[in-house]
CSV table of C-alpha atoms and ligand atoms in Angstrom, one decimal:
chain,number,residue,atom,x,y,z
A,12,MET,CA,20.5,-21.8,-7.1
A,13,GLU,CA,17.9,-21.4,-4.4
A,14,ASP,CA,14.4,-22.6,-5.3
A,15,VAL,CA,12.0,-19.7,-5.8
A,16,GLU,CA,9.5,-21.2,-3.4
A,17,GLN,CA,12.2,-21.5,-0.7
A,18,VAL,CA,13.1,-17.8,-1.2
A,19,ARG,CA,9.4,-16.8,-0.8
A,20,GLN,CA,9.0,-19.0,2.2
A,21,GLY,CA,12.1,-17.3,3.7
A,22,TRP,CA,10.5,-13.9,3.2
A,23,ARG,CA,7.3,-15.1,4.9
A,24,GLU,CA,9.1,-16.5,7.9
A,25,LYS,CA,11.3,-13.4,8.3
A,26,ALA,CA,8.2,-11.2,8.2
A,27,ARG,CA,6.3,-13.4,10.6
A,28,GLU,CA,9.1,-13.1,13.1
A,29,VAL,CA,9.4,-9.3,12.7
A,30,ALA,CA,5.6,-9.0,13.1
A,31,LYS,CA,5.6,-11.1,16.2
A,32,ASN,CA,8.6,-9.7,17.9
A,33,VAL,CA,8.8,-6.1,16.7
A,34,VAL,CA,5.4,-5.0,15.5
A,35,ALA,CA,3.0,-6.8,17.9
A,36,PRO,CA,4.3,-5.0,21.1
A,37,ARG,CA,3.9,-1.6,19.4
A,38,ALA,CA,0.6,-2.0,17.4
A,39,ALA,CA,-1.8,-0.6,20.0
A,40,GLU,CA,0.4,2.3,20.9
A,41,ILE,CA,1.1,3.2,17.3
A,42,ASP,CA,-2.7,3.3,16.6
A,43,GLU,CA,-3.4,5.3,19.7
A,44,THR,CA,-0.8,8.0,19.3
A,45,GLY,CA,-0.9,8.1,15.5
A,46,GLU,CA,2.8,8.8,15.5
A,47,PHE,CA,5.2,7.5,12.8
A,48,ALA,CA,7.1,4.4,14.1
A,49,TRP,CA,10.7,5.2,13.4
A,50,ASP,CA,11.7,2.0,15.3
A,51,LEU,CA,9.7,-0.1,12.9
A,52,ALA,CA,11.2,1.7,9.9
A,53,GLU,CA,14.7,0.9,11.3
A,54,ALA,CA,13.8,-2.8,11.8
A,55,TYR,CA,12.2,-3.1,8.3
A,56,SER,CA,15.3,-1.5,6.8
A,57,LYS,CA,17.5,-4.0,8.5
A,58,TYR,CA,15.5,-7.0,7.3
A,59,GLY,CA,15.3,-5.6,3.7
A,60,PHE,CA,11.6,-4.9,3.7
A,61,LEU,CA,12.1,-1.3,2.5
A,62,SER,CA,14.1,-2.3,-0.6
A,63,LEU,CA,12.1,-5.4,-1.6
A,64,LEU,CA,11.5,-4.3,-5.2
A,65,ILE,CA,14.8,-2.5,-5.8
A,66,PRO,CA,17.2,-4.4,-8.1
A,67,LYS,CA,20.3,-6.0,-6.6
A,68,GLU,CA,22.7,-3.8,-8.6
A,69,TYR,CA,21.4,-0.8,-6.5
A,70,GLY,CA,21.6,-2.7,-3.2
A,71,GLY,CA,18.0,-3.9,-3.1
A,72,MET,CA,16.5,-7.3,-2.5
A,73,ASP,CA,15.2,-7.9,-6.0
A,74,ALA,CA,12.2,-9.8,-4.5
A,75,ASP,CA,9.2,-10.8,-6.7
A,76,ILE,CA,5.7,-9.5,-6.2
A,77,THR,CA,4.6,-12.7,-4.5
A,78,SER,CA,7.3,-12.2,-1.8
A,79,PHE,CA,6.2,-8.6,-1.5
A,80,CYS,CA,2.7,-9.7,-0.8
A,81,LEU,CA,3.8,-12.4,1.6
A,82,VAL,CA,5.8,-9.9,3.7
A,83,THR,CA,2.8,-7.4,3.6
A,84,GLU,CA,0.3,-10.1,4.6
A,85,GLU,CA,2.3,-11.3,7.6
A,86,ILE,CA,2.8,-7.8,9.0
A,87,ALA,CA,-0.8,-6.8,8.4
A,88,ASN,CA,-1.9,-9.9,10.3
A,89,ILE,CA,-0.7,-8.0,13.4
A,90,CYS,CA,-1.0,-4.3,12.3
A,91,ALA,CA,-2.1,-3.0,8.9
A,92,SER,CA,-0.7,0.5,9.2
A,93,SER,CA,2.7,-1.0,9.9
A,94,ALA,CA,2.3,-3.1,6.7
A,95,LEU,CA,1.6,0.1,4.7
A,96,LEU,CA,5.1,1.3,5.3
A,97,VAL,CA,6.4,-1.6,3.3
A,98,ILE,CA,3.9,-1.0,0.5
A,99,VAL,CA,4.4,2.7,0.1
A,100,GLN,CA,8.2,2.4,-0.1
A,101,ALA,CA,7.7,0.1,-3.0
A,102,VAL,CA,5.1,2.3,-4.6
A,103,GLY,CA,7.4,5.4,-4.4
A,104,THR,CA,10.3,3.4,-5.7
A,105,MET,CA,8.6,1.6,-8.6
A,106,PRO,CA,8.3,4.5,-11.1
A,107,VAL,CA,12.1,5.1,-10.8
A,108,VAL,CA,12.9,1.4,-11.2
A,109,LEU,CA,10.5,1.1,-14.2
A,110,GLY,CA,11.2,4.3,-16.0
A,111,GLY,CA,14.2,6.2,-14.5
A,112,ALA,CA,17.5,6.8,-16.3
A,113,ASN,CA,20.6,5.1,-14.7
A,114,GLU,CA,21.8,8.3,-13.3
A,115,LEU,CA,18.6,8.9,-11.4
A,116,LYS,CA,18.5,5.3,-10.2
A,117,GLU,CA,22.0,5.6,-8.9
A,118,LYS,CA,21.1,8.8,-7.1
A,119,VAL,CA,18.0,7.5,-5.4
A,120,LEU,CA,17.9,3.7,-5.1
A,121,PRO,CA,21.1,3.0,-3.1
A,122,ARG,CA,20.0,5.7,-0.5
A,123,LEU,CA,16.7,3.8,0.0
A,124,ALA,CA,18.3,0.4,0.0
A,125,LYS,CA,21.4,1.0,2.0
A,126,GLU,CA,20.9,4.2,4.0
A,127,LYS,CA,17.5,3.7,5.4
A,128,GLY,CA,16.0,6.4,3.2
A,129,LEU,CA,12.2,6.7,2.9
A,130,ILE,CA,10.2,7.7,-0.2
A,131,CYS,CA,6.6,8.6,-1.0
A,132,PHE,CA,4.3,8.7,-4.0
A,133,CYS,CA,2.6,12.0,-4.6
A,134,LEU,CA,-0.3,11.8,-7.1
A,135,THR,CA,-3.6,12.8,-5.3
A,136,GLU,CA,-4.6,16.4,-5.3
A,137,PRO,CA,-7.7,18.2,-3.8
A,138,GLU,CA,-9.3,18.2,-7.2
A,139,ALA,CA,-7.7,15.0,-8.6
A,140,GLY,CA,-8.3,11.8,-6.6
A,141,SER,CA,-10.1,9.1,-8.5
A,142,ASP,CA,-9.8,11.2,-11.7
A,143,ALA,CA,-6.0,11.1,-11.5
A,144,ALA,CA,-5.6,12.3,-15.1
A,145,SER,CA,-6.7,15.7,-14.0
A,146,VAL,CA,-3.6,16.6,-11.9
A,147,ARG,CA,-3.1,20.3,-11.8
A,148,THR,CA,0.4,20.4,-10.4
A,149,LYS,CA,2.4,22.0,-13.2
A,150,ALA,CA,6.0,21.4,-14.2
A,151,ILE,CA,7.4,24.0,-16.5
A,152,LEU,CA,10.8,23.4,-18.3
A,153,THR,CA,13.0,26.5,-17.8
A,154,GLY,CA,16.6,25.9,-19.1
A,155,ASP,CA,18.2,22.9,-17.3
A,156,HIS,CA,15.5,22.5,-14.7
A,157,TYR,CA,11.7,22.3,-14.2
A,158,VAL,CA,9.7,24.7,-11.9
A,159,ILE,CA,7.0,22.7,-10.2
A,160,LYS,CA,4.0,24.3,-8.5
A,161,GLY,CA,1.0,22.5,-7.0
A,162,ARG,CA,-0.5,20.9,-3.9
A,163,LYS,CA,-0.7,17.2,-3.1
A,164,CYS,CA,-2.9,15.7,-0.4
A,165,PHE,CA,-3.3,12.5,1.5
A,166,ILE,CA,0.3,11.5,0.9
A,167,THR,CA,1.5,8.5,2.9
A,168,ASN,CA,5.0,9.2,4.4
A,169,GLY,CA,4.7,12.9,3.3
A,170,GLY,CA,6.1,14.1,6.5
A,171,VAL,CA,8.9,11.6,6.9
A,172,ALA,CA,10.2,10.9,3.4
A,173,ASP,CA,13.7,11.7,2.1
A,174,PHE,CA,12.5,11.5,-1.5
A,175,TYR,CA,9.2,12.5,-3.1
A,176,THR,CA,8.0,10.9,-6.3
A,177,VAL,CA,5.8,13.6,-7.7
A,178,PHE,CA,3.5,13.4,-10.7
A,179,ALA,CA,2.8,16.7,-12.5
A,180,THR,CA,1.5,17.8,-15.9
A,181,THR,CA,4.2,19.1,-18.3
A,182,GLN,CA,1.5,19.7,-21.0
A,183,PRO,CA,-1.7,21.0,-19.4
A,184,GLY,CA,-4.8,19.9,-21.3
A,185,LYS,CA,-3.1,16.8,-22.6
A,186,LYS,CA,-4.5,14.7,-19.6
A,187,THR,CA,-2.7,11.3,-19.3
A,188,GLU,CA,-0.3,12.0,-22.1
A,189,GLY,CA,0.9,15.2,-20.4
A,190,ILE,CA,1.8,13.5,-17.0
A,191,THR,CA,5.4,13.3,-16.1
A,192,GLY,CA,7.1,11.9,-12.9
A,193,PHE,CA,9.9,13.6,-11.0
A,194,VAL,CA,11.9,12.8,-7.9
A,195,ILE,CA,12.4,15.7,-5.5
A,196,GLU,CA,14.7,15.5,-2.5
A,197,LYS,CA,13.6,16.5,1.0
A,198,GLY,CA,14.9,20.0,1.8
A,199,THR,CA,14.6,21.3,-1.8
A,200,PRO,CA,13.6,24.9,-1.5
A,201,GLY,CA,9.8,25.3,-2.1
A,202,LEU,CA,8.9,21.8,-0.9
A,203,SER,CA,7.0,21.9,2.4
A,204,ILE,CA,4.6,19.8,4.4
A,205,GLY,CA,1.1,21.0,5.1
A,206,LYS,CA,-1.5,19.4,7.3
A,207,THR,CA,-0.9,16.0,8.9
A,208,GLU,CA,-4.2,14.0,8.8
A,209,GLU,CA,-5.8,12.6,11.9
A,210,LYS,CA,-7.4,9.5,10.5
A,211,LEU,CA,-10.0,7.0,11.5
A,212,GLY,CA,-7.8,4.0,10.7
A,213,ILE,CA,-4.3,3.2,9.5
A,214,ARG,CA,-3.3,5.7,12.1
A,215,GLY,CA,0.3,4.6,12.5
A,216,SER,CA,0.9,5.7,8.9
A,217,ASN,CA,2.0,9.3,8.3
A,218,THR,CA,-0.4,11.1,5.9
A,219,THR,CA,0.1,14.7,5.0
A,220,GLU,CA,-0.3,17.4,2.4
A,221,VAL,CA,2.8,18.2,0.3
A,222,ILE,CA,3.1,21.7,-1.0
A,223,LEU,CA,5.2,22.6,-4.0
A,224,GLU,CA,5.9,26.3,-4.5
A,225,ASP,CA,8.1,26.9,-7.5
A,226,VAL,CA,10.3,24.0,-6.7
A,227,LYS,CA,13.4,23.9,-9.0
A,228,VAL,CA,14.0,20.4,-10.1
A,229,PRO,CA,16.9,19.4,-12.4
A,230,VAL,CA,16.0,17.7,-15.7
A,231,ALA,CA,18.1,14.8,-14.5
A,232,GLN,CA,15.4,14.2,-11.8
A,233,ARG,CA,12.7,13.7,-14.3
A,234,ILE,CA,11.6,10.0,-14.4
A,235,GLY,CA,12.0,8.9,-18.1
A,236,ASP,CA,10.5,11.0,-20.9
A,237,GLU,CA,8.0,13.8,-20.6
A,238,GLY,CA,4.5,12.2,-20.8
A,239,ALA,CA,5.7,8.8,-19.6
A,240,GLY,CA,4.3,9.4,-16.1
A,241,TRP,CA,0.8,7.8,-16.6
A,242,TRP,CA,2.4,4.6,-17.9
A,243,GLN,CA,4.8,4.5,-15.0
A,244,MET,CA,1.9,5.1,-12.5
A,245,MET,CA,-0.3,2.4,-14.0
A,246,ARG,CA,2.5,-0.2,-14.0
A,247,THR,CA,3.3,0.7,-10.4
A,248,LEU,CA,-0.3,0.3,-9.3
A,249,ASN,CA,-0.6,-3.1,-11.1
A,250,ARG,CA,2.2,-4.3,-8.9
A,251,SER,CA,1.1,-2.6,-5.6
A,252,ARG,CA,-2.6,-3.4,-5.7
A,253,PRO,CA,-2.1,-7.1,-5.0
A,254,ALA,CA,0.0,-6.1,-2.0
A,255,ILE,CA,-2.8,-3.9,-0.7
A,256,GLY,CA,-5.0,-7.0,-1.2
A,257,ALA,CA,-2.5,-9.0,0.8
A,258,GLN,CA,-2.6,-6.3,3.5
A,259,ALA,CA,-6.4,-6.8,3.7
A,260,VAL,CA,-6.1,-10.6,3.7
A,261,GLY,CA,-3.5,-10.4,6.6
A,262,LEU,CA,-5.7,-8.1,8.6
A,263,ALA,CA,-8.9,-10.2,8.0
A,264,GLN,CA,-7.0,-13.4,9.0
A,265,GLY,CA,-5.8,-11.6,12.2
A,266,ALA,CA,-9.4,-10.7,13.1
A,267,LEU,CA,-10.6,-14.3,12.4
A,268,ASP,CA,-7.8,-15.9,14.4
A,269,TYR,CA,-8.7,-13.6,17.3
A,270,VAL,CA,-12.4,-14.5,17.2
A,271,VAL,CA,-11.8,-18.2,16.9
A,272,ARG,CA,-9.6,-18.1,20.0
A,273,PHE,CA,-12.3,-16.0,21.7
A,274,VAL,CA,-15.1,-18.4,20.9
A,275,GLN,CA,-13.0,-21.4,21.9
A,276,GLY,CA,-12.1,-19.9,25.2
A,277,LYS,CA,-15.3,-18.2,26.1
A,278,GLY,CA,-17.1,-20.9,27.9
A,279,TRP,CA,-20.4,-19.4,26.9
A,280,ALA,CA,-23.4,-21.3,28.2
A,281,LYS,CA,-24.0,-24.1,25.8
A,282,GLY,CA,-25.9,-22.7,22.9
A,283,LYS,CA,-23.9,-19.6,21.8
A,284,GLU,CA,-20.7,-21.2,20.4
A,285,ASP,CA,-22.6,-24.2,19.4
A,286,SER,CA,-25.2,-22.2,17.7
A,287,LEU,CA,-25.2,-22.3,13.9
A,288,GLY,CA,-25.4,-18.5,13.8
A,289,VAL,CA,-21.9,-18.1,15.2
A,290,GLN,CA,-20.5,-21.1,13.4
A,291,TRP,CA,-21.7,-20.1,10.0
A,292,MET,CA,-20.3,-16.6,10.5
A,293,LEU,CA,-16.9,-18.2,11.3
A,294,ALA,CA,-17.2,-20.5,8.3
A,295,ASP,CA,-18.1,-17.7,5.9
A,296,MET,CA,-15.3,-15.5,7.2
A,297,ALA,CA,-12.7,-18.3,6.6
A,298,VAL,CA,-14.0,-19.1,3.2
A,299,GLU,CA,-14.0,-15.5,2.0
A,300,ILE,CA,-10.5,-14.9,3.4
A,301,GLU,CA,-9.2,-18.0,1.5
A,302,ALA,CA,-11.0,-16.8,-1.7
A,303,ALA,CA,-9.4,-13.3,-1.3
A,304,ARG,CA,-6.0,-14.9,-0.7
A,305,ALA,CA,-6.3,-17.0,-3.8
A,306,LEU,CA,-7.1,-13.9,-5.9
A,307,VAL,CA,-4.3,-11.9,-4.4
A,308,TYR,CA,-1.7,-14.5,-5.2
A,309,LYS,CA,-3.1,-15.2,-8.6
A,310,ALA,CA,-2.6,-11.5,-9.5
A,311,ALA,CA,0.9,-11.5,-7.9
A,312,ASN,CA,1.8,-14.6,-9.9
A,313,MET,CA,0.6,-13.0,-13.1
A,314,MET,CA,3.0,-10.1,-12.5
A,315,ASP,CA,5.9,-12.5,-11.6
A,316,GLU,CA,5.3,-14.8,-14.6
A,317,LYS,CA,4.9,-11.7,-16.9
A,318,MET,CA,2.0,-13.6,-18.5
A,319,LYS,CA,1.6,-11.9,-21.9
A,320,GLY,CA,-1.9,-11.2,-23.1
A,321,THR,CA,-3.4,-11.6,-19.6
A,322,PRO,CA,-5.3,-8.6,-18.2
A,323,VAL,CA,-3.0,-8.1,-15.2
A,324,GLN,CA,-4.6,-4.7,-14.4
A,325,MET,CA,-8.0,-6.4,-14.1
A,326,PHE,CA,-6.7,-9.1,-11.7
A,327,SER,CA,-4.7,-6.5,-9.7
A,328,ALA,CA,-7.9,-4.4,-9.3
A,329,MET,CA,-10.0,-7.4,-8.5
A,330,SER,CA,-7.6,-8.5,-5.7
A,331,LYS,CA,-7.5,-5.1,-4.1
A,332,TYR,CA,-11.2,-4.6,-4.0
A,333,PHE,CA,-12.3,-8.1,-3.2
A,334,ALA,CA,-9.8,-8.5,-0.4
A,335,SER,CA,-10.6,-5.2,1.2
A,336,ASP,CA,-14.3,-5.7,1.0
A,337,VAL,CA,-13.7,-9.1,2.6
A,338,ALA,CA,-11.6,-7.5,5.4
A,339,MET,CA,-14.4,-5.0,6.1
A,340,LYS,CA,-17.0,-7.7,6.3
A,341,VAL,CA,-14.9,-10.1,8.4
A,342,THR,CA,-13.9,-7.4,10.9
A,343,THR,CA,-17.5,-6.3,11.2
A,344,HIS,CA,-18.6,-9.9,11.8
A,345,ALA,CA,-15.7,-10.2,14.3
A,346,VAL,CA,-16.9,-7.2,16.3
A,347,GLN,CA,-20.4,-8.6,16.2
A,348,ILE,CA,-19.3,-11.8,17.8
A,349,LEU,CA,-17.0,-10.1,20.3
A,350,GLN,CA,-20.0,-7.8,21.3
A,351,TRP,CA,-19.1,-5.1,23.9
A,352,GLU,CA,-15.5,-6.3,24.0
A,353,GLY,CA,-15.0,-5.6,20.3
A,354,LEU,CA,-16.4,-2.1,20.7
A,355,THR,CA,-13.9,-1.2,23.3
A,356,LYS,CA,-11.4,1.4,22.3
A,357,ASN,CA,-7.9,0.0,21.6
A,358,HIS,CA,-9.2,-3.5,21.2
A,359,PRO,CA,-7.1,-5.1,18.4
A,360,VAL,CA,-10.2,-6.1,16.4
A,361,GLU,CA,-11.8,-2.7,16.8
A,362,ARG,CA,-8.5,-1.3,15.3
A,363,MET,CA,-8.6,-3.8,12.5
A,364,MET,CA,-12.2,-2.8,11.6
A,365,ARG,CA,-11.2,0.9,11.4
A,366,ASP,CA,-8.1,0.0,9.3
A,367,ALA,CA,-10.2,-2.2,6.9
A,368,LYS,CA,-12.4,0.9,6.1
A,369,VAL,CA,-9.4,2.9,5.0
A,370,ILE,CA,-8.1,0.1,2.8
A,371,GLN,CA,-11.3,0.2,0.8
A,372,ILE,CA,-10.5,3.8,0.0
A,373,PHE,CA,-6.8,4.3,-0.7
A,374,GLU,CA,-4.7,3.2,-3.8
A,375,GLY,CA,-7.9,3.8,-5.8
A,376,THR,CA,-11.3,3.4,-4.2
A,377,ASN,CA,-13.1,0.1,-4.6
A,378,GLN,CA,-15.6,1.8,-6.9
A,379,ILE,CA,-12.7,2.7,-9.2
A,380,GLN,CA,-11.4,-0.8,-9.1
A,381,ARG,CA,-14.8,-2.1,-10.2
A,382,MET,CA,-14.6,0.3,-13.1
A,383,VAL,CA,-11.2,-1.1,-14.1
A,384,VAL,CA,-12.6,-4.6,-14.0
A,385,ALA,CA,-15.8,-3.6,-16.0
A,386,HIS,CA,-13.9,-1.6,-18.6
A,387,THR,CA,-11.5,-4.5,-19.2
A,388,LEU,CA,-14.3,-6.9,-19.6
A,389,LEU,CA,-16.2,-4.7,-22.0
A,390,LYS,CA,-13.1,-4.0,-24.1
A,391,SER,CA,-12.3,-7.7,-24.5
A,392,LYS,CA,-13.5,-9.5,-27.6
B,20,FAD,C1,-4.8,6.8,4.3
B,20,FAD,C2,-4.7,7.2,2.9
B,20,FAD,C3,-3.4,7.2,2.3
B,20,FAD,C4,-3.2,7.7,1.0
B,20,FAD,N1,-2.0,7.7,0.5
B,20,FAD,C5,-1.8,8.2,-0.7
B,20,FAD,C6,-0.5,8.4,-1.3
B,20,FAD,O1,0.5,8.0,-0.7
B,20,FAD,N2,-0.3,9.0,-2.5
B,20,FAD,C7,-1.4,9.5,-3.2
B,20,FAD,O2,-1.2,10.0,-4.3
B,20,FAD,N3,-2.7,9.3,-2.7
B,20,FAD,C8,-2.9,8.8,-1.5
B,20,FAD,N4,-4.2,8.7,-1.0
B,20,FAD,C9,-5.3,9.2,-1.7
B,20,FAD,C10,-6.2,8.1,-2.3
B,20,FAD,O3,-5.6,7.4,-3.3
B,20,FAD,C11,-7.5,8.9,-2.7
B,20,FAD,O4,-8.1,9.2,-1.5
B,20,FAD,C12,-8.4,8.0,-3.5
B,20,FAD,O5,-7.8,7.7,-4.8
B,20,FAD,C13,-9.8,8.7,-3.7
B,20,FAD,O6,-9.6,10.0,-4.1
B,20,FAD,P1,-10.5,11.2,-3.4
B,20,FAD,O7,-10.2,11.0,-1.9
B,20,FAD,O8,-10.1,12.5,-4.0
B,20,FAD,O9,-12.0,10.8,-3.7
B,20,FAD,P2,-12.8,11.2,-5.0
B,20,FAD,O10,-12.1,10.8,-6.2
B,20,FAD,O11,-13.3,12.6,-4.8
B,20,FAD,O12,-14.1,10.2,-4.8
B,20,FAD,C14,-15.1,10.4,-3.8
B,20,FAD,C15,-16.1,9.2,-3.9
B,20,FAD,O13,-16.7,9.2,-5.2
B,20,FAD,C16,-16.4,7.9,-5.8
B,20,FAD,N5,-16.1,8.1,-7.2
B,20,FAD,C17,-15.3,8.9,-7.8
B,20,FAD,N6,-15.3,8.8,-9.1
B,20,FAD,C18,-16.2,7.8,-9.4
B,20,FAD,C19,-16.6,7.2,-10.6
B,20,FAD,N7,-16.2,7.7,-11.8
B,20,FAD,N8,-17.5,6.2,-10.5
B,20,FAD,C20,-18.0,5.8,-9.3
B,20,FAD,N9,-17.6,6.3,-8.1
B,20,FAD,C21,-16.7,7.3,-8.2
B,20,FAD,C22,-15.2,7.4,-5.1
B,20,FAD,O14,-15.1,5.9,-5.1
B,20,FAD,C23,-15.4,7.9,-3.7
B,20,FAD,O15,-16.2,7.0,-3.0
B,20,FAD,C24,-4.4,8.1,0.3
B,20,FAD,C25,-5.6,8.1,0.9
B,20,FAD,C26,-5.8,7.7,2.2
B,20,FAD,C27,-7.2,7.7,2.8
């Protein structure tokens, strides 16, 4: 049997190769046009990056969370929005893997794993972002199907997905206990795409509104029991937040690598690169990236080892917010050192700085992650 570390190393090397040969030549253009990169989706699919967390029996890669983070980090080292495609596919898939009946898994997972299908995760609504328990999208059981009505916003892959993992309330007023997940197929009458967002960063990722107008969804497309949605969402986010942290670490490392090469090659008059001001900035950037990386892989390891009794949700939240705050700080310092060059539109580090800002916001803002950490601390004995 192959050693688990060798398997992880294999994923890292594969991702590094794809990042260098496939992503790097496209990164600037993807950012500039803001268009979805179908060629990257095709390549990721070929290499198994879009079925990382899908079990082998459904044609997936059955990778662990550490490998998921390694793949994300390597791609984000070149382009963070291209790494988000790997993450969102896992986020959309996880509720089905964790809570779906076999019939639903057989309908959805092989299409994602073997037929290049894409999926998205539809939770956020105009009135329910951080307060996710307040979702207003309703799913009413009518005979052998549900009728779903509501409006989702800021949905990654909303305009390109084949499947939509949608969270709705089946018991309005019951908050978390009333939330239920469903999988809706593209083309189902009543499902349509609204506005496509023009974003500051992570521009290569498709982000849209998803409109649900009396969409008829068979009971067989409900994910697990009624009211199990909150549990599925939380378990999904525990697994994906370390990957968002890894995305931030990869991005920050990319910015630091660029700036180190810049300072080395600059030939500034003696004084600037020798000055403690620049050197200490570089040192702080390197230290903070390593600290963030350690936290990310600690959280990933907790998930992989299924460490009972450990507050995985706290470490998962810590890794997401610490790493993305580090990415913001590192890219800001990097632009400072690069001066006018770093402010130039389409400069890779300028792109990284804009992308870092977005990572502080999605998948639960960094304020909300701090609340998760504080609540866990205050609940512990
Ligand atoms: C690029 C991008 C992609 C996204 N992709 C998806 C996706 O695929 N699926 C999906 O469902 N969602 C997605 N989102 C939505 C994202 O998860 C939400 O934007 C995020 O959870 C915040 O919700 P909100 O925008 O409604 O802000 P709000 O919840 O309205 O928050 C506004 C501000 O108030 C702060 N705040 C709110 N409540 C508190 C509190 N109790 N204490 C302290 N501060 C608080 C927040 O931190 C934030 O700064 C995406 C967002 C972006 C930007």
